[in-house]
Amino acid sequence: MSVVIDQPGLLTTIQDQGRSGWRHMGVPFCGAADPLSLALANRLVGNSAAAPGLEMTLTGATLRFNLPTVFALAGGSAEILLNGRPTKSQHTCRVQIDDQLSVGPVRKGARTYLAVAGGFRADEVFGSKSTYLPASFGGHHGRIVKAGDVLKIGNAGAIEPSATPAALTPFISDGWILRVVAGAEFEFMDPASGAIIFSEPFAASNRASRMGIELIGQHLKTSTPDIPSSPVFPGTVQCPANGNPFLLMADAQTTGGYPRIAQVIRADRHLMGQIRPGDTIRLMRVTTELAGQILRKKSALYENWLGYCPFT
Amino acid sequence: MTTNAFSISPCGDDLLCIESRDKNAPLLQSLAIALRETGDWLEVVPGMSGVVVQFDNLRWCLSEAQAKLAVHLRDIPNPTTISQDSIEVPICYEGAYGLDLSMLEDRLELSAEQIVSRHLSRTYRIQMIGFLPGFAYCGALDQSLETARLASPRTRVAAGSVGITGRQTGIYSLDCPGGWPIIGRTPLKLFDAGRSNPFLLAAGMEVSFRQVTSDEFKALYRKYHQ
């Protein structure tokens, strides 16, 4: 019961819905950078919320199944070939032993997720099977997946094939609106920066990883370049001295010394995982009350289909 | 919202920031332990000037969480005691281990020997663990060693590296990017996810550095990393 990796793609790791409760020891959240897409893929193969999937970054993997099973793909759009014939994401696909799945370059968005019925077996560390590369733990021996790796699959029950309803399929674009609330040091920004941060677009720079993405195009100024080391989270927008805001993601460090000017709301954090270098980013300020309403609405929509809230 | 010595303000739609007026690191650490024990918060993360808690904002709206936190802060018993253990940390300041000592000689207008002896001259308290798994922020550094971060952070600092910045000395637990000027390295394995206690260091511990030669470093390194 396994899949064999023929080509791993650029940066492929096993991820789940993340780990919480350890930030005070410096352990990041980890988990799928786009947890909604992983949840949608898991739903199509009958997996629970906790099932680990494969996160493929910018380039997909090629792999063979050593079992008859079902799989599903969701997230960034890529050409998907099953034994050389095109197939689609967002629906359940049946495979036989030795069938080969090939996921091409991700054309829109940054990450594509593969779920297999039963989920990938992986190392559990601090309550999660997510791979955390900087400390080499979790997932598949704490590292990226390589050619020749044999990834074991858990047991699965009977599965009824389905497809993600069109209304729930996330729209993957090259322009993103992230809704934010004011961060702890929002007031540190000078008035000019306070005006442009929500009115002018930023671009995602090449400095992009699972830890975070640098936003360029507008320089922001703060009254103090450094703050005493303070807690930061996925979705925190820091403003370093160079003036380029830094958007923290799933693998965000737990504390930081730059002013925390904004915080992406929980309902929108999954979008960060699909931002690729060159994409346009707009930050839109909402009140904490509105953020709560957005979360409840968006969560109700997806809970109906998934059975749980996928927003972490 | 203000409760006794603390003020509570939102810093995200699911984050509340507790600022303490006296910015006392041990107090913040023990406050965080007490809040964690309530089991109501997803994360309770102490920083140098406050504590941030994360809550499930599907379960509580922000004002409910704020009220809950105010009750917790009011009802917290005497500060919980944080770790008072002490640990001796072997450190080698020689050659490539003390990467930035020669740069610091110019910056601080002190000789490398003076920097080393002043770094060794006191014991430190671990103020917090953060940044990456097991990274220890320790204070307080001798005032004459106070220095800024590197203008451009290194893309890779070796695990065990000991840096200084501001009035702190920090111990890197992993190979990672880092901006603190590096003055030495310890052969201890500070973080190991496979160990029953993955973290060698904890907030509150007293750290005393013991100088070792590069030969001793290598022998100790083999012992701790086999």
GROMACS .gro file of C-alpha atoms in nm, chain B:
model
  226
  313MET     CA    1  -0.930   4.702   2.851
  314THR     CA    2  -0.708   4.716   3.160
  315THR     CA    3  -0.686   4.460   3.435
  316ASN     CA    4  -0.452   4.541   3.720
  317ALA     CA    5  -0.106   4.561   3.570
  318PHE     CA    6  -0.210   4.437   3.226
  319SER     CA    7  -0.385   4.581   2.924
  320ILE     CA    8  -0.556   4.365   2.661
  321SER     CA    9  -0.590   4.469   2.298
  322PRO     CA   10  -0.663   4.279   1.975
  323CYS     CA   11  -0.372   4.232   1.733
  324GLY     CA   12  -0.560   4.007   1.490
  325ASP     CA   13  -0.913   3.873   1.449
  326ASP     CA   14  -0.814   3.572   1.661
  327LEU     CA   15  -0.524   3.723   1.858
  328LEU     CA   16  -0.519   3.918   2.182
  329CYS     CA   17  -0.213   4.098   2.303
  330ILE     CA   18  -0.153   4.133   2.678
  331GLU     CA   19   0.091   4.412   2.753
  332SER     CA   20   0.244   4.439   3.096
  333ARG     CA   21   0.350   4.774   3.226
  334ASP     CA   22   0.672   4.661   3.387
  335LYS     CA   23   0.779   4.430   3.097
  336ASN     CA   24   0.917   4.176   3.340
  337ALA     CA   25   1.023   3.862   3.148
  338PRO     CA   26   0.984   3.607   3.435
  339LEU     CA   27   0.641   3.751   3.517
  340LEU     CA   28   0.533   3.718   3.153
  341GLN     CA   29   0.662   3.360   3.142
  342SER     CA   30   0.472   3.258   3.455
  343LEU     CA   31   0.160   3.437   3.334
  344ALA     CA   32   0.185   3.240   3.008
  345ILE     CA   33   0.215   2.910   3.196
  346ALA     CA   34  -0.097   2.989   3.400
  347LEU     CA   35  -0.294   3.089   3.089
  348ARG     CA   36  -0.183   2.773   2.907
  349GLU     CA   37  -0.306   2.563   3.199
  350THR     CA   38  -0.660   2.695   3.157
  351GLY     CA   39  -0.680   2.499   2.829
  352ASP     CA   40  -0.889   2.779   2.673
  353TRP     CA   41  -0.626   2.914   2.434
  354LEU     CA   42  -0.483   2.762   2.115
  355GLU     CA   43  -0.148   2.932   2.171
  356VAL     CA   44  -0.007   3.134   2.458
  357VAL     CA   45   0.315   3.296   2.342
  358PRO     CA   46   0.525   3.520   2.567
  359GLY     CA   47   0.744   3.784   2.408
  360MET     CA   48   0.983   4.037   2.563
  361SER     CA   49   0.714   4.294   2.638
  362GLY     CA   50   0.387   4.102   2.643
  363VAL     CA   51   0.201   3.778   2.584
  364VAL     CA   52  -0.014   3.702   2.279
  365VAL     CA   53  -0.293   3.444   2.299
  366GLN     CA   54  -0.463   3.288   1.999
  367PHE     CA   55  -0.823   3.174   2.033
  368ASP     CA   56  -1.075   2.993   1.816
  369ASN     CA   57  -1.286   3.279   1.684
  370LEU     CA   58  -1.556   3.042   1.566
  371ARG     CA   59  -1.606   2.943   1.930
  372TRP     CA   60  -1.589   3.292   2.078
  373CYS     CA   61  -1.620   3.629   1.916
  374LEU     CA   62  -1.345   3.877   1.997
  375SER     CA   63  -1.532   4.051   2.278
  376GLU     CA   64  -1.615   3.718   2.445
  377ALA     CA   65  -1.251   3.614   2.427
  378GLN     CA   66  -1.145   3.951   2.566
  379ALA     CA   67  -1.384   3.913   2.859
  380LYS     CA   68  -1.265   3.556   2.920
  381LEU     CA   69  -0.903   3.669   2.920
  382ALA     CA   70  -0.978   3.954   3.161
  383VAL     CA   71  -1.132   3.701   3.404
  384HIS     CA   72  -0.829   3.474   3.369
  385LEU     CA   73  -0.591   3.762   3.437
  386ARG     CA   74  -0.790   3.868   3.743
  387ASP     CA   75  -0.812   3.514   3.884
  388ILE     CA   76  -0.454   3.408   3.822
  389PRO     CA   77  -0.306   3.297   4.152
  390ASN     CA   78   0.040   3.393   4.267
  391PRO     CA   79   0.279   3.373   3.974
  392THR     CA   80   0.355   3.013   3.886
  393THR     CA   81   0.716   2.931   3.932
  394ILE     CA   82   0.905   2.893   3.609
  395SER     CA   83   1.210   2.670   3.568
  396GLN     CA   84   1.489   2.765   3.808
  397ASP     CA   85   1.728   2.495   3.682
  398SER     CA   86   2.076   2.593   3.592
  399ILE     CA   87   2.279   2.461   3.303
  400GLU     CA   88   2.644   2.489   3.210
  401VAL     CA   89   2.690   2.558   2.840
  402PRO     CA   90   3.035   2.480   2.699
  403ILE     CA   91   3.137   2.739   2.443
  404CYS     CA   92   3.430   2.772   2.206
  405TYR     CA   93   3.518   3.125   2.094
  406GLU     CA   94   3.805   3.025   1.866
  407GLY     CA   95   3.841   3.075   1.489
  408ALA     CA   96   3.533   3.003   1.280
  409TYR     CA   97   3.325   2.945   1.595
  410GLY     CA   98   3.364   3.309   1.695
  411LEU     CA   99   3.280   3.428   1.346
  412ASP     CA  100   3.222   3.797   1.420
  413LEU     CA  101   3.470   3.857   1.704
  414SER     CA  102   3.713   4.051   1.486
  415MET     CA  103   3.432   4.268   1.345
  416LEU     CA  104   3.313   4.330   1.702
  417GLU     CA  105   3.664   4.432   1.812
  418ASP     CA  106   3.627   4.737   1.584
  419ARG     CA  107   3.263   4.796   1.660
  420LEU     CA  108   3.295   4.777   2.039
  421GLU     CA  109   3.653   4.905   2.060
  422LEU     CA  110   3.743   4.607   2.275
  423SER     CA  111   3.987   4.321   2.216
  424ALA     CA  112   3.851   3.973   2.142
  425GLU     CA  113   3.987   3.865   2.483
  426GLN     CA  114   3.794   4.143   2.656
  427ILE     CA  115   3.474   4.053   2.472
  428VAL     CA  116   3.515   3.686   2.566
  429SER     CA  117   3.594   3.756   2.929
  430ARG     CA  118   3.302   3.996   2.963
  431HIS     CA  119   3.069   3.743   2.800
  432LEU     CA  120   3.195   3.477   3.044
  433SER     CA  121   3.187   3.709   3.343
  434ARG     CA  122   2.822   3.661   3.431
  435THR     CA  123   2.544   3.408   3.441
  436TYR     CA  124   2.236   3.466   3.231
  437ARG     CA  125   1.868   3.397   3.270
  438ILE     CA  126   1.676   3.252   2.972
  439GLN     CA  127   1.413   3.520   2.913
  440MET     CA  128   1.224   3.331   2.646
  441ILE     CA  129   1.236   3.055   2.389
  442GLY     CA  130   1.120   3.158   2.046
  443PHE     CA  131   1.194   3.237   1.684
  444LEU     CA  132   1.267   2.871   1.598
  445PRO     CA  133   1.232   2.549   1.803
  446GLY     CA  134   1.453   2.585   2.110
  447PHE     CA  135   1.622   2.920   2.029
  448ALA     CA  136   1.706   3.077   2.367
  449TYR     CA  137   1.706   3.453   2.435
  450CYS     CA  138   1.924   3.515   2.744
  451GLY     CA  139   1.993   3.828   2.945
  452ALA     CA  140   2.134   4.049   3.053
  453LEU     CA  141   2.449   4.105   2.856
  454ASP     CA  142   2.723   4.335   2.988
  455GLN     CA  143   2.642   4.689   2.874
  456SER     CA  144   2.981   4.730   2.706
  457LEU     CA  145   2.893   4.444   2.468
  458GLU     CA  146   2.569   4.600   2.351
  459THR     CA  147   2.562   4.589   1.971
  460ALA     CA  148   2.325   4.602   1.671
  461ARG     CA  149   2.225   4.312   1.449
  462LEU     CA  150   2.423   4.253   1.129
  463ALA     CA  151   2.322   4.494   0.852
  464SER     CA  152   2.247   4.198   0.632
  465PRO     CA  153   2.145   3.872   0.803
  466ARG     CA  154   2.334   3.552   0.720
  467THR     CA  155   2.139   3.296   0.521
  468ARG     CA  156   2.281   3.019   0.740
  469VAL     CA  157   2.403   3.023   1.098
  470ALA     CA  158   2.525   2.688   1.236
  471ALA     CA  159   2.327   2.519   1.513
  472GLY     CA  160   2.489   2.589   1.851
  473SER     CA  161   2.609   2.935   1.749
  474VAL     CA  162   2.603   3.193   2.028
  475GLY     CA  163   2.529   3.550   1.924
  476ILE     CA  164   2.487   3.884   2.094
  477THR     CA  165   2.268   4.181   2.022
  478GLY     CA  166   2.122   4.459   2.236
  479ARG     CA  167   2.146   4.344   2.598
  480GLN     CA  168   2.089   3.980   2.500
  481THR     CA  169   2.291   3.676   2.413
  482GLY     CA  170   2.114   3.412   2.207
  483ILE     CA  171   2.178   3.044   2.140
  484TYR     CA  172   2.087   2.913   1.793
  485SER     CA  173   1.924   2.571   1.825
  486LEU     CA  174   1.920   2.491   1.452
  487ASP     CA  175   2.102   2.570   1.130
  488CYS     CA  176   1.899   2.869   1.017
  489PRO     CA  177   1.918   3.224   0.882
  490GLY     CA  178   2.021   3.475   1.148
  491GLY     CA  179   2.123   3.834   1.205
  492TRP     CA  180   2.299   3.830   1.543
  493PRO     CA  181   2.677   3.881   1.545
  494ILE     CA  182   2.826   3.541   1.637
  495ILE     CA  183   3.093   3.516   1.907
  496GLY     CA  184   3.114   3.142   1.974
  497ARG     CA  185   2.953   2.802   1.945
  498THR     CA  186   2.839   2.532   2.186
  499PRO     CA  187   2.871   2.161   2.105
  500LEU     CA  188   2.546   2.086   2.294
  501LYS     CA  189   2.253   1.951   2.092
  502LEU     CA  190   1.992   2.204   2.193
  503PHE     CA  191   1.700   2.066   1.996
  504ASP     CA  192   1.625   1.708   1.896
  505ALA     CA  193   1.268   1.621   1.793
  506GLY     CA  194   1.346   1.253   1.855
  507ARG     CA  195   1.454   1.302   2.220
  508SER     CA  196   1.201   1.247   2.502
  509ASN     CA  197   1.249   1.614   2.593
  510PRO     CA  198   1.331   1.778   2.260
  511PHE     CA  199   1.432   2.105   2.428
  512LEU     CA  200   1.750   2.128   2.634
  513LEU     CA  201   1.675   2.484   2.740
  514ALA     CA  202   1.364   2.640   2.891
  515ALA     CA  203   1.261   2.990   2.992
  516GLY     CA  204   1.377   3.080   3.342
  517MET     CA  205   1.686   2.858   3.342
  518GLU     CA  206   2.017   3.001   3.453
  519VAL     CA  207   2.291   2.966   3.193
  520SER     CA  208   2.661   2.978   3.271
  521PHE     CA  209   2.902   2.955   2.980
  522ARG     CA  210   3.222   2.754   3.022
  523GLN     CA  211   3.502   2.822   2.775
  524VAL     CA  212   3.641   2.519   2.589
  525THR     CA  213   3.918   2.485   2.330
  526SER     CA  214   3.840   2.376   1.974
  527ASP     CA  215   3.975   2.027   2.054
  528GLU     CA  216   3.743   1.998   2.354
  529PHE     CA  217   3.460   2.133   2.136
  530LYS     CA  218   3.516   1.859   1.880
  531ALA     CA  219   3.525   1.583   2.143
  532LEU     CA  220   3.209   1.714   2.312
  533TYR     CA  221   3.038   1.758   1.975
  534ARG     CA  222   3.099   1.392   1.891
  535LYS     CA  223   2.964   1.292   2.231
  536TYR     CA  224   2.641   1.490   2.198
  537HIS     CA  225   2.575   1.430   1.828
  538GLN     CA  226   2.637   1.057   1.790
   0.00000   0.00000   0.00000
